[in-house]
Short mmCIF file of C-alpha atoms in Angstrom, two decimals:
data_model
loop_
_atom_site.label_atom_id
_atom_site.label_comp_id
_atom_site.label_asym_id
_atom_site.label_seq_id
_atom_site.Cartn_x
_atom_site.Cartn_y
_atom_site.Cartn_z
CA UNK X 998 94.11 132.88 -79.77
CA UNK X 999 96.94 130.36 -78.71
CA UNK X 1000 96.90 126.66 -80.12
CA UNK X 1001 95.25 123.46 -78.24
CA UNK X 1002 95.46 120.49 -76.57
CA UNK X 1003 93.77 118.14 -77.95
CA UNK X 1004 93.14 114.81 -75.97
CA UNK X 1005 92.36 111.38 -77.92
CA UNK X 1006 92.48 107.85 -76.77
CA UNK X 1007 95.07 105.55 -78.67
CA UNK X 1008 93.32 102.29 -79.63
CA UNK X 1009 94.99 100.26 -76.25
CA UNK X 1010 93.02 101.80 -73.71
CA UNK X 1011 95.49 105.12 -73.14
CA UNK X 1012 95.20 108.16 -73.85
CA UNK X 1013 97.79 110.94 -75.55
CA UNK X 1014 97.64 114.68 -76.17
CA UNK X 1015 98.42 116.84 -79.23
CA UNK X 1016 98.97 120.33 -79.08
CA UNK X 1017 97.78 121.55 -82.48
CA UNK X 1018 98.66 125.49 -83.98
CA UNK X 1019 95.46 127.17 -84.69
CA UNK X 1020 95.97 126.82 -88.52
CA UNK X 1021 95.23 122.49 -87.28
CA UNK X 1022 99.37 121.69 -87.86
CA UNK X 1023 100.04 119.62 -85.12
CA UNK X 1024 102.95 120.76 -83.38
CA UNK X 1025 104.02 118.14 -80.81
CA UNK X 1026 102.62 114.77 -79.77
CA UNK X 1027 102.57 113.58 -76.05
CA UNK X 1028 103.88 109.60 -74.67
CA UNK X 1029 100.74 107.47 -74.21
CA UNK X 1030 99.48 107.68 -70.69
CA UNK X 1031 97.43 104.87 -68.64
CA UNK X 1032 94.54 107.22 -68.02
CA UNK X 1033 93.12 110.62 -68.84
CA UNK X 1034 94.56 112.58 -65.21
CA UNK X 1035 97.94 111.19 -66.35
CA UNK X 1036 97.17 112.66 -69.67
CA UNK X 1037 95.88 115.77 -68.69
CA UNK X 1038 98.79 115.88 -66.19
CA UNK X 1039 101.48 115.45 -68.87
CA UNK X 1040 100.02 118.69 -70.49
CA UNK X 1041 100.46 120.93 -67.33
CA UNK X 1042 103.77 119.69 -67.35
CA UNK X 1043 104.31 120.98 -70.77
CA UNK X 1044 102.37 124.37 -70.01
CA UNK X 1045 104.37 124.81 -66.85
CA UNK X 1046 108.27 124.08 -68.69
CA UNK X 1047 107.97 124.62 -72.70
CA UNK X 1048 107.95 128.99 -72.25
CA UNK X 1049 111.98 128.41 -70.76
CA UNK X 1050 112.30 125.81 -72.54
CA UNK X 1051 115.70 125.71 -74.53
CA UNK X 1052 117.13 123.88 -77.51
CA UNK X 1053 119.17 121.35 -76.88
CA UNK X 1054 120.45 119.76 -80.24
CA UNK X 1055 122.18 116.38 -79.85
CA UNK X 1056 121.98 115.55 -83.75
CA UNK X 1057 125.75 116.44 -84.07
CA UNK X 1058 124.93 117.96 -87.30
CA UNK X 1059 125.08 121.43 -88.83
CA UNK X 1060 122.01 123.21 -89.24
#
């Protein structure tokens, strides 16, 4: 089974996602969004780019 979105509201009338690994480690933690289609909208965006997705490391550091 693949990890989750979770939805939640944040305290100022918004609302965010998590996507959490199936052991409950959150992996990633979405912007706050005005309302829950925005929210719910941000994680289609996710689903739809992050399997591409590439590193891009601007840290300027080693690893």
């Amino acid at each position: 089974m693949a990890g989750r979105f979770v939805i939640s509201e944040d305290g100022q009338g918004g609302y965010r996602f998590a996507l959490v690994a199936n052991n409950g480690q959150t992996l990633a933690v979405g912007e706050g969004f005005p309302n829950k289609v925005a929210c719910v909208n941000g994680i289609e965006t996710v689903r739809r780019n992050a399997p591409e997705a590439t590193i891009d490391d601007q840290c300027g550091q080693g690893a």
